[in-house]
XYZ file of C-alpha atoms in Angstrom:
747
model
C 101.800 113.847 124.710
C 102.838 116.436 127.318
C 105.773 116.163 129.722
C 103.588 115.368 132.723
C 101.932 112.447 130.926
C 105.281 111.074 129.816
C 106.684 111.281 133.347
C 103.612 109.485 134.688
C 103.956 106.713 132.126
C 107.697 106.349 132.695
C 107.212 106.142 136.462
C 104.560 103.468 136.062
C 106.782 101.495 133.684
C 109.693 101.751 136.122
C 107.572 100.372 138.961
C 106.353 97.486 136.795
C 109.889 96.659 135.652
C 111.229 96.734 139.211
C 108.447 94.479 140.421
C 108.994 92.116 137.498
C 112.757 91.929 138.061
C 112.259 91.268 141.768
C 109.762 88.511 141.043
C 112.045 86.928 138.470
C 115.011 86.983 140.841
C 112.955 85.179 143.453
C 111.638 82.683 140.944
C 115.061 82.092 139.390
C 116.117 80.455 142.631
C 113.291 77.947 142.318
C 113.374 76.678 138.724
C 113.562 73.182 140.193
C 110.815 73.875 142.730
C 108.542 71.263 141.118
C 111.294 68.780 140.166
C 110.959 65.714 142.388
C 113.877 63.837 143.961
C 115.551 61.544 141.446
C 114.393 63.660 138.504
C 116.234 66.238 136.415
C 115.098 69.459 134.784
C 115.955 69.408 131.078
C 117.847 72.692 130.739
C 119.294 72.962 127.226
C 119.166 70.818 124.097
C 121.521 71.172 121.125
C 122.066 69.280 117.866
C 125.559 69.174 116.344
C 127.043 67.415 113.311
C 130.595 66.030 113.144
C 131.040 67.055 109.497
C 129.612 69.317 106.802
C 127.083 67.047 105.135
C 125.025 68.257 102.137
C 121.381 68.739 103.032
C 121.838 68.346 106.796
C 120.901 71.509 108.673
C 121.202 71.191 112.441
C 118.448 73.782 112.989
C 116.044 71.715 110.906
C 117.209 68.476 112.517
C 116.501 70.019 115.932
C 112.800 69.951 115.048
C 112.985 66.133 115.374
C 113.968 66.356 119.045
C 111.076 64.911 121.031
C 111.794 66.808 124.235
C 113.184 70.307 124.560
C 113.934 72.527 127.510
C 111.490 75.152 128.710
C 110.995 78.100 126.380
C 113.203 81.111 126.980
C 112.468 84.831 126.819
C 114.598 86.137 123.929
C 116.685 82.950 124.265
C 117.637 83.944 127.826
C 115.297 83.866 130.853
C 112.788 81.027 131.214
C 109.896 83.371 131.813
C 107.211 80.709 131.277
C 108.815 78.350 133.795
C 109.398 81.164 136.266
C 105.735 82.174 136.047
C 104.749 78.568 136.793
C 107.211 78.467 139.720
C 105.549 81.506 141.296
C 102.439 79.390 141.913
C 101.856 77.682 145.217
C 101.171 74.006 145.690
C 97.564 74.544 146.762
C 95.684 74.267 143.444
C 92.360 75.101 145.097
C 93.459 78.766 145.146
C 92.564 80.614 141.955
C 95.815 82.591 141.855
C 97.848 79.364 141.720
C 95.643 77.959 138.957
C 95.986 81.163 136.921
C 99.786 81.241 137.283
C 100.045 77.612 136.211
C 97.762 78.114 133.204
C 99.789 81.146 132.116
C 103.139 79.490 132.775
C 104.845 76.320 131.611
C 105.461 73.243 133.748
C 109.096 72.152 134.132
C 110.384 69.843 131.406
C 111.391 66.725 133.322
C 114.048 64.714 131.495
C 112.530 61.581 129.865
C 114.912 58.831 128.727
C 112.242 57.329 126.443
C 111.992 60.637 124.562
C 115.779 60.593 124.143
C 115.724 57.116 122.600
C 112.911 58.178 120.268
C 114.873 61.281 119.275
C 117.946 59.205 118.392
C 115.777 56.921 116.253
C 114.208 59.944 114.530
C 117.565 61.557 113.779
C 119.057 58.369 112.378
C 115.944 57.664 110.320
C 115.960 61.183 108.892
C 119.627 61.010 107.865
C 119.158 57.583 106.271
C 116.141 58.859 104.382
C 118.406 61.627 103.027
C 120.771 59.021 101.569
C 123.155 58.628 104.509
C 122.484 54.910 104.816
C 125.050 54.245 107.541
C 124.284 57.301 109.673
C 124.259 57.116 113.459
C 123.491 59.514 116.296
C 124.499 59.671 119.942
C 123.710 61.894 122.915
C 125.950 63.435 125.538
C 124.751 64.797 128.864
C 126.037 67.545 131.127
C 124.596 67.536 134.642
C 124.673 70.490 137.021
C 122.804 70.016 140.271
C 119.266 68.936 139.368
C 119.541 70.228 135.786
C 120.689 68.288 132.756
C 121.650 69.493 129.263
C 121.650 67.192 126.226
C 123.741 67.465 123.058
C 122.814 65.194 120.141
C 125.786 64.402 117.896
C 125.121 63.418 114.282
C 127.468 61.083 112.399
C 126.008 61.019 108.858
C 128.892 59.240 107.134
C 128.790 58.864 103.335
C 125.776 59.902 101.233
C 124.489 57.476 98.564
C 123.459 58.421 95.013
C 121.433 56.799 92.237
C 123.457 54.907 89.607
C 120.799 53.148 87.511
C 117.083 53.993 87.531
C 114.460 51.697 86.017
C 110.663 52.090 85.816
C 108.645 48.875 86.007
C 105.111 49.972 84.999
C 102.878 46.904 85.243
C 100.008 48.527 83.316
C 100.510 49.058 79.578
C 97.997 51.934 79.292
C 99.406 53.782 82.286
C 102.909 53.280 80.857
C 101.882 55.153 77.695
C 100.364 57.992 79.751
C 103.517 58.367 81.836
C 105.775 58.079 78.811
C 104.011 61.068 77.265
C 104.228 63.080 80.504
C 107.881 62.187 81.179
C 108.909 63.466 77.749
C 108.748 67.022 79.108
C 109.001 66.384 82.868
C 111.592 63.691 83.608
C 111.433 62.098 87.048
C 114.266 60.242 88.769
C 117.690 60.505 87.137
C 121.184 59.146 87.544
C 123.284 61.153 90.004
C 120.392 62.179 92.251
C 120.783 61.661 95.997
C 119.125 58.535 97.324
C 116.732 60.711 99.333
C 113.364 59.458 100.603
C 111.814 62.893 99.991
C 112.938 62.805 96.352
C 111.475 59.323 95.950
C 108.206 60.317 97.603
C 107.960 63.408 95.396
C 108.230 61.130 92.368
C 105.361 59.021 93.725
C 103.310 62.188 94.188
C 104.200 63.418 90.685
C 103.099 60.186 89.030
C 99.939 60.068 91.143
C 99.085 63.675 90.221
C 99.497 62.878 86.517
C 97.171 59.895 86.707
C 94.423 61.354 88.927
C 94.209 64.236 86.440
C 93.751 61.831 83.520
C 90.728 59.929 84.736
C 92.310 57.513 87.212
C 89.899 58.267 90.054
C 90.874 55.247 92.174
C 94.644 55.557 91.831
C 96.784 56.488 94.842
C 100.503 56.553 95.555
C 100.374 53.286 97.518
C 100.379 51.520 94.138
C 103.987 52.709 93.712
C 106.899 51.066 95.540
C 110.694 51.048 95.167
C 113.328 48.309 95.008
C 116.806 49.492 95.921
C 120.107 47.620 95.669
C 123.313 49.193 96.932
C 126.515 48.496 95.001
C 129.183 46.908 97.190
C 132.234 49.053 97.855
C 130.639 52.236 96.506
C 128.103 54.869 97.506
C 125.850 54.008 94.543
C 122.339 52.550 94.475
C 120.467 50.832 91.656
C 116.769 51.720 91.921
C 113.617 50.259 90.411
C 110.275 52.065 90.627
C 107.407 49.575 90.507
C 103.878 50.671 89.602
C 101.624 47.758 90.543
C 98.444 46.746 88.668
C 94.979 47.610 89.969
C 93.697 45.347 92.741
C 90.117 44.209 92.298
C 87.747 43.615 95.219
C 88.067 39.850 94.689
C 91.864 40.012 94.985
C 92.620 39.765 91.270
C 94.654 42.375 89.425
C 94.298 44.148 86.103
C 94.450 47.511 84.358
C 93.768 50.643 86.356
C 90.276 51.970 85.470
C 89.957 55.438 83.902
C 86.711 57.319 84.552
C 84.758 60.073 82.845
C 82.331 62.528 84.439
C 78.631 61.896 84.005
C 75.685 63.955 85.214
C 75.981 66.567 87.953
C 73.270 67.205 90.545
C 73.046 70.171 92.895
C 71.574 69.463 96.321
C 70.761 71.735 99.220
C 72.605 71.051 102.441
C 70.119 73.077 104.494
C 67.544 70.811 106.208
C 64.836 73.490 105.944
C 65.458 74.238 102.237
C 65.064 72.042 99.181
C 66.078 74.659 96.631
C 69.571 76.186 96.396
C 69.231 80.005 96.298
C 71.666 80.384 93.382
C 70.975 80.787 89.678
C 71.638 77.747 87.479
C 74.175 79.736 85.468
C 76.101 80.557 88.643
C 76.125 76.912 89.720
C 77.456 75.776 86.346
C 79.955 78.625 86.195
C 81.602 77.470 89.424
C 81.602 73.771 88.477
C 84.673 72.499 86.629
C 83.608 68.856 86.391
C 82.480 68.598 82.742
C 80.162 65.851 81.544
C 81.923 63.483 79.126
C 85.404 64.664 80.165
C 87.939 62.556 82.111
C 87.860 62.841 85.885
C 90.475 65.360 87.060
C 91.385 65.868 90.722
C 92.561 69.422 89.953
C 89.124 70.316 88.557
C 87.487 68.821 91.635
C 89.647 71.113 93.799
C 88.839 74.075 91.531
C 85.144 73.399 92.084
C 85.618 73.358 95.866
C 87.674 76.570 95.732
C 85.193 78.501 93.597
C 82.144 77.543 95.619
C 84.084 78.230 98.821
C 84.691 81.873 97.856
C 80.974 82.600 97.414
C 79.795 84.512 100.471
C 76.387 82.833 100.474
C 77.924 79.321 100.635
C 78.807 78.019 104.093
C 80.381 74.713 102.998
C 80.491 72.370 100.015
C 80.469 68.567 99.871
C 81.043 66.706 96.575
C 80.471 62.962 96.284
C 80.676 60.613 93.304
C 78.464 57.675 92.332
C 79.918 55.059 89.991
C 77.433 53.760 87.435
C 77.137 49.933 87.580
C 79.128 48.306 84.793
C 80.439 51.646 83.502
C 83.506 53.788 84.105
C 81.341 56.867 84.617
C 81.099 59.032 87.748
C 77.944 61.015 88.496
C 78.625 63.941 90.837
C 76.442 65.214 93.668
C 77.355 68.750 94.769
C 75.758 69.567 98.111
C 75.762 73.237 99.136
C 74.923 74.563 102.578
C 74.205 78.286 102.516
C 74.283 81.171 104.973
C 71.407 83.474 105.758
C 71.255 86.003 102.914
C 70.682 89.113 105.049
C 72.079 90.466 108.290
C 72.171 93.703 110.291
C 75.003 94.598 112.651
C 75.601 97.455 115.084
C 79.091 98.409 116.237
C 79.824 101.099 118.849
C 83.355 102.367 119.458
C 85.273 104.880 121.518
C 87.765 107.335 120.027
C 90.707 109.312 121.373
C 92.372 111.851 119.088
C 95.269 113.628 120.806
C 93.407 113.449 124.106
C 90.028 114.492 122.714
C 87.496 111.823 123.656
C 84.570 110.819 121.506
C 82.152 108.097 120.534
C 81.160 106.581 117.220
C 78.692 103.971 116.021
C 77.938 102.217 112.753
C 74.886 100.338 111.518
C 75.488 97.938 108.633
C 73.013 96.052 106.478
C 74.387 93.202 104.374
C 72.783 91.063 101.675
C 75.044 88.217 100.529
C 72.892 87.052 97.623
C 71.299 90.120 96.067
C 70.751 88.767 92.524
C 70.962 85.066 93.457
C 74.570 84.948 92.302
C 76.276 85.555 95.696
C 76.503 89.281 95.028
C 77.232 91.104 98.278
C 75.498 94.396 98.995
C 76.462 96.329 102.113
C 75.073 99.651 103.313
C 76.807 101.293 106.257
C 75.544 104.292 108.225
C 78.095 105.826 110.568
C 78.043 108.688 113.030
C 80.752 110.110 115.285
C 81.023 112.811 117.927
C 84.166 114.172 119.575
C 84.561 116.875 122.226
C 87.461 119.115 121.192
C 89.297 121.084 123.882
C 91.633 124.042 123.741
C 90.360 125.797 120.601
C 90.000 129.522 121.164
C 88.147 131.873 118.836
C 85.721 129.264 117.514
C 81.990 129.289 118.175
C 81.658 125.517 118.286
C 84.081 123.223 120.065
C 82.876 119.799 118.913
C 83.492 117.540 115.934
C 80.648 115.700 114.214
C 80.792 113.230 111.338
C 78.045 111.433 109.427
C 78.552 109.100 106.494
C 76.777 106.589 104.311
C 78.673 104.052 102.204
C 77.216 101.520 99.789
C 79.271 98.724 98.286
C 78.180 96.035 95.799
C 80.627 93.176 95.175
C 80.297 90.575 92.412
C 82.272 87.303 92.867
C 83.465 87.401 89.241
C 84.753 89.740 86.547
C 82.141 92.159 85.253
C 83.876 93.454 82.127
C 83.436 93.158 78.370
C 85.920 91.363 76.120
C 86.980 88.652 78.579
C 86.670 84.992 77.577
C 84.281 82.856 79.594
C 87.112 80.445 80.459
C 89.214 83.309 81.902
C 86.264 84.569 83.930
C 85.633 81.124 85.402
C 89.178 80.228 86.348
C 90.238 83.458 88.025
C 89.289 83.992 91.646
C 88.024 87.499 91.008
C 85.701 90.115 92.452
C 84.291 93.255 90.866
C 83.232 96.058 93.173
C 81.280 99.273 92.742
C 80.988 101.665 95.670
C 79.385 105.010 96.435
C 80.042 106.999 99.632
C 79.197 110.389 101.085
C 80.898 111.776 104.168
C 79.967 114.901 106.164
C 82.549 116.358 108.584
C 81.766 119.382 110.761
C 84.726 120.725 112.733
C 84.993 124.023 114.643
C 87.448 125.274 112.000
C 85.635 124.111 108.852
C 82.986 121.900 107.281
C 84.075 119.274 104.768
C 82.103 117.067 102.347
C 83.506 114.122 100.405
C 81.574 112.291 97.697
C 83.246 109.285 96.066
C 82.427 106.689 93.415
C 84.686 103.755 92.534
C 84.823 100.674 90.304
C 87.507 98.133 91.254
C 88.694 94.635 90.350
C 90.560 92.178 92.566
C 91.731 88.697 91.627
C 94.304 86.031 92.329
C 95.484 82.825 90.728
C 94.296 79.932 92.895
C 97.564 78.020 92.422
C 99.917 80.856 93.430
C 100.494 83.455 96.150
C 99.913 86.431 93.848
C 97.092 88.954 94.216
C 96.189 91.771 91.853
C 94.034 94.880 92.055
C 92.899 97.406 89.466
C 91.079 100.589 90.463
C 89.559 101.209 87.053
C 87.767 104.357 88.115
C 87.950 106.270 91.378
C 86.238 109.665 91.558
C 86.413 111.938 94.602
C 84.681 115.281 94.948
C 85.916 117.247 97.971
C 83.952 120.310 99.000
C 84.638 122.898 101.740
C 81.252 124.648 102.097
C 82.255 126.611 105.203
C 85.511 127.772 106.783
C 85.471 129.784 110.002
C 86.688 133.374 109.869
C 89.292 132.654 112.550
C 90.840 129.738 110.672
C 90.737 131.600 107.351
C 92.371 134.760 108.705
C 95.076 132.923 110.673
C 96.153 130.360 108.084
C 94.631 130.891 104.648
C 94.491 134.657 103.986
C 97.224 136.181 106.169
C 100.184 136.799 103.856
C 102.612 136.538 106.784
C 101.605 132.946 107.601
C 100.217 131.773 104.267
C 100.867 128.080 103.799
C 100.569 126.754 100.230
C 100.198 123.131 101.337
C 97.582 124.036 103.938
C 95.634 126.320 101.605
C 95.577 123.759 98.787
C 94.008 121.160 101.060
C 91.196 123.480 102.178
C 89.911 124.242 98.692
C 87.283 122.438 96.659
C 88.974 119.681 94.654
C 88.147 116.960 92.148
C 90.238 113.762 91.916
C 89.844 111.245 89.087
C 92.385 108.457 89.475
C 93.392 105.073 88.065
C 95.523 102.584 89.989
C 96.982 99.089 89.914
C 98.333 96.976 92.768
C 100.172 93.691 93.260
C 100.992 91.620 96.328
C 102.811 88.355 96.967
C 103.113 86.431 100.214
C 104.393 82.892 100.735
C 104.943 83.206 104.487
C 108.666 83.921 104.080
C 108.756 86.677 101.471
C 106.073 89.336 101.111
C 105.883 92.051 98.463
C 103.343 94.850 98.080
C 103.469 97.288 95.187
C 101.037 99.856 93.813
C 100.956 102.790 91.449
C 98.205 105.301 90.724
C 97.785 108.339 88.526
C 95.206 111.113 88.583
C 94.150 113.907 86.253
C 95.845 112.705 83.051
C 92.628 112.062 81.112
C 91.143 115.377 82.239
C 94.355 117.205 81.379
C 94.369 115.736 77.863
C 90.784 116.960 77.404
C 91.300 120.386 78.996
C 92.174 122.298 75.833
C 89.911 120.390 73.371
C 86.919 120.935 75.697
C 87.873 124.536 76.398
C 88.114 124.140 80.158
C 88.542 127.411 82.047
C 91.547 128.258 84.218
C 91.289 129.686 87.716
C 93.411 132.468 89.253
C 96.235 129.980 89.965
C 96.361 128.825 86.328
C 94.669 125.476 87.030
C 92.180 124.007 84.599
C 88.758 123.464 86.168
C 85.879 121.086 85.586
C 82.554 122.665 86.578
C 84.557 125.389 88.360
C 86.535 122.741 90.308
C 90.304 122.368 89.950
C 91.303 118.746 89.454
C 94.374 117.068 90.958
C 97.121 115.648 88.741
C 99.863 113.445 90.152
C 101.544 110.041 90.022
C 102.119 107.985 93.175
C 103.966 104.705 93.664
C 104.644 102.545 96.691
C 106.579 99.275 97.210
C 107.231 97.210 100.367
C 109.278 94.082 100.981
C 109.205 91.901 104.114
C 111.473 88.941 104.856
C 110.686 86.492 107.645
C 113.639 84.428 108.933
C 112.629 81.712 111.455
C 115.324 81.187 114.080
C 113.642 78.366 115.968
C 110.156 77.193 116.894
C 109.485 80.226 119.091
C 111.391 83.118 117.515
C 111.966 84.821 114.201
C 113.775 87.776 112.681
C 111.751 90.024 110.375
C 113.207 92.567 107.941
C 111.082 95.229 106.259
C 111.767 98.049 103.824
C 109.233 100.385 102.228
C 109.637 103.135 99.637
C 106.982 105.535 98.392
C 107.250 108.393 95.900
C 104.555 110.785 94.662
C 104.908 113.735 92.341
C 102.381 116.476 91.554
C 102.606 117.944 88.050
C 100.566 119.566 85.325
C 97.461 120.917 87.027
C 98.910 120.535 90.568
C 101.933 121.802 92.444
C 100.904 120.186 95.756
C 99.683 116.658 96.469
C 96.227 116.229 98.025
C 96.551 115.672 101.770
C 95.213 112.090 101.568
C 97.943 111.175 99.065
C 100.893 112.651 100.953
C 103.214 110.445 102.989
C 103.818 110.747 106.736
C 106.293 109.130 109.082
C 106.272 108.057 112.696
C 103.624 106.011 114.449
C 102.966 102.368 115.257
C 103.822 101.081 111.760
C 106.736 103.335 110.851
C 109.638 104.822 112.848
C 108.259 104.098 116.295
C 110.424 106.571 118.214
C 108.059 109.284 116.945
C 104.310 109.627 117.308
C 102.228 109.542 114.156
C 102.831 112.451 111.714
C 105.567 113.985 113.894
C 108.707 113.094 111.926
C 110.100 115.094 108.993
C 110.090 116.013 106.264
C 113.881 115.889 106.239
C 115.284 117.992 109.067
C 112.112 120.068 109.402
C 110.873 120.592 112.944
C 107.255 121.561 113.567
C 106.516 124.717 115.519
C 102.719 125.088 115.312
C 100.967 122.048 116.783
C 97.656 123.086 115.258
C 98.824 122.682 111.641
C 101.898 120.443 111.899
C 99.753 117.506 110.784
C 99.771 119.263 107.386
C 103.372 120.505 107.417
C 104.850 117.178 108.523
C 103.891 115.353 105.333
C 105.898 114.753 102.188
C 106.149 113.434 98.640
C 108.602 110.638 99.414
C 108.925 108.104 102.213
C 111.544 105.552 103.245
C 111.042 103.011 106.047
C 113.576 100.379 107.161
C 112.820 98.052 110.055
C 114.259 94.973 111.687
C 112.387 93.171 114.463
C 113.218 90.153 116.582
C 110.027 88.389 117.710
C 109.857 85.717 120.385
C 107.121 83.897 122.254
C 107.217 84.623 125.982
C 104.519 82.674 127.810
C 100.783 82.030 127.634
C 99.458 84.463 124.996
C 102.312 86.932 125.437
C 105.037 87.513 122.868
C 107.814 90.062 122.855
C 109.774 92.007 120.273
C 113.001 93.974 120.063
C 113.143 96.378 117.133
C 115.195 99.015 115.367
C 113.520 101.420 112.920
C 114.946 103.995 110.530
C 113.485 106.305 107.888
C 111.974 109.685 107.113
C 109.888 111.583 104.577
C 110.911 114.323 102.146
C 109.359 116.703 99.630
C 110.396 116.630 95.981
C 109.737 120.355 95.575
C 111.044 123.143 97.805
C 108.294 124.658 99.992
C 108.955 127.744 102.105
C 106.796 126.391 104.928
C 108.892 123.172 105.133
C 112.537 124.343 105.427
C 114.992 121.444 105.300
C 112.348 119.111 103.919
C 113.438 118.750 100.279
C 115.082 115.488 99.181
C 118.703 115.903 98.072
C 120.620 112.862 96.896
C 123.840 113.883 98.660
C 122.254 114.728 102.011
C 119.203 112.537 102.581
C 121.217 109.888 104.441
C 122.130 112.525 107.039
C 118.396 113.090 107.634
C 117.519 109.465 108.350
C 115.870 109.138 111.752
C 116.410 106.035 113.875
C 114.819 104.550 116.973
C 114.907 101.374 119.025
C 112.505 99.752 121.418
C 110.695 96.902 123.061
C 107.250 95.547 122.250
C 104.761 93.356 124.078
C 102.066 91.528 122.078
C 98.939 89.668 123.169
C 97.968 87.024 120.627
C 94.265 86.140 120.814
C 94.441 84.036 117.604
C 91.868 86.152 115.756
C 93.749 89.395 116.400
C 96.910 90.697 118.042
C 97.022 93.582 120.526
C 100.367 95.371 120.423
C 102.141 97.677 122.887
C 105.389 99.196 121.601
C 107.725 101.400 123.650
C 110.444 103.173 121.679
C 113.251 105.666 122.173
C 114.758 107.986 119.583
C 118.315 107.120 118.578
C 119.025 109.665 115.814
C 116.901 112.812 115.484
C 117.462 114.822 112.255
C 115.460 117.792 113.604
C 118.456 118.808 115.773
C 121.791 120.144 114.558
C 123.700 119.918 117.836
C 125.304 116.588 118.736
C 123.405 116.304 122.017
C 120.010 116.575 120.360
C 120.936 114.826 117.104
C 122.127 111.653 118.860
C 119.705 110.961 121.725
C 121.000 107.380 121.832
C 124.077 108.873 123.545
C 122.199 111.621 125.426
C 118.710 110.196 126.085
C 115.957 112.324 127.576
C 112.807 110.431 128.438
C 110.381 113.354 128.168
C 111.691 114.214 124.699
C 112.665 110.853 123.204
C 110.131 108.323 124.489
C 107.079 107.229 122.447
C 104.385 104.704 123.354
C 102.146 103.025 120.767
C 99.016 100.917 121.115
C 97.866 99.122 117.968
C 96.046 96.064 116.673
C 97.972 93.723 114.363
C 101.659 93.382 113.568
C 103.539 96.444 112.242
C 104.517 94.684 108.998
């Protein structure tokens, strides 16, 4: 981005900020504009506790408050309310309707909501074992605004002294006795907590519904509690009541087995389900002659739900008269097997405008087993400006990619039970890409076989790239590009030259990810060239002028590459959260390679990294680019470190905001003459960490998020002098400002 563009953007931002501040100042004077006489605007709400009570968290208790004040922008300005206050009273005008729909109406204090909140708080504390807990509210009034503080008085917590199980069904008692031998339930010393008691009801219910008790539910379980006078102890009896018949009589709970299974079409126009019988049985976990199990019913729903051809599944049971047998009807509604889609798009690469379009054919049921075949044809054109000495000034790209995905493991040696129970896909893909640039022509042919799976009961996901072959060919390089960068001994660049030679990559990789909404982990490792290197001498492979072994006159890449990321999400309240992220990547070329392939090298800067720098403009180390035409090659490395912290808050309507601080850089593990200052050194790398800070605006459209991030450099390792090294003290907008537009959150 040139200086003129940056100045234009900064001027526009300044005008918007000034207008926004002026509007907010005017609106701030009228927060109570729509508060009628005799009413109060609920300003702030707090929850406090008079003592440190185990299990009582005031932030969690605040979620029970029935009425809160208007949302605040970064816990400060009531931007939603102020937006609403900007509207006029005439709702027939569209501008007033828009402002009201985007804003938030004033929260008028409601005494009924306060009484309900007090009841909720007291009920919650008593359910946690604080049987004599009370709550009160205090008000602070200022003009037509009122603030409420809820005070919690939990008192003494009660604990279980004696626990007795009264199971009024002899058969069920034997089942639970066997289960409790390894998983004990309620015990002496536990808090008299309603959640603990309810979890025991759920545990017993889960045991029984997975042992044939189709009609059992937790309402058959109740508790009798007796507090011990003068103490904080409770004697508890769990009662499991007998089965209630339709005529009002009681008896043993019935245990059911699975009978016959029928498969029905849920499509009105079809009578036959377009899936093979083997596929239907393979995704059904309800086995004839086996006890009814709720977990196997859920497994059946899950496995049919992951088939791309299936739109929805409905399973019903029919009880045979006079028998404890359930016949199952599995009704499947399916999608159309084939579809064709066309997607145009616009592109902008460093100011060069272009267009692209893709045509995709998809078959979701190729072999009547929900196999998904997709064939994508893509073309792109970009007008490139400012290239002198080249006969053609445009970029063209054409590609075809075919992918076939099987909703199961396709591999020998795996047991049928393992294949059925894992939510797995096997994928084979073939792609060919043609790129014609003014400087060179490039061809990439790739073939891959991959596995992906996850355990349905956990948050873990796994991936294995069993085979990934890439053949990269450079059939033509312009004389100008070759003479300036590849052949001239004065400007020869080993990294650049390596990435403009024909190359063969044969890699194997594994990946793992975990995400429970609070903690997220991503890790992967891949290696390339090891098998070929082991076979080089036995097969008598030839060596080229650089000493590299070749396969069919092509040098092959050899390296190892690992990457790990961790993200921690800390909710602060209903509308804000603090997110921490750290990422580390290391790659090392060895054996047949001294340089990593360009696609495997790390880069820093951009919308998902250190946002004070544009993409591929930071590092490695203290290196500073000097040739804009090839810095995209030079500013890459073998190692990457990213550290980010971001405060996210909902603003109003679909707008959210973020304040962030980023730090990190890239380095090389080897010393390269063309990247001075870029090598990683354990005693100096911390001095080369870059840092930036900024503000982000996000538009949440539910299905996707549009993100605008504005950042400023804080520490710039490319400068040695204090003025340039610490722009946080000596900021310069034209040098230190970066603007990013992206889709999705940064991490």
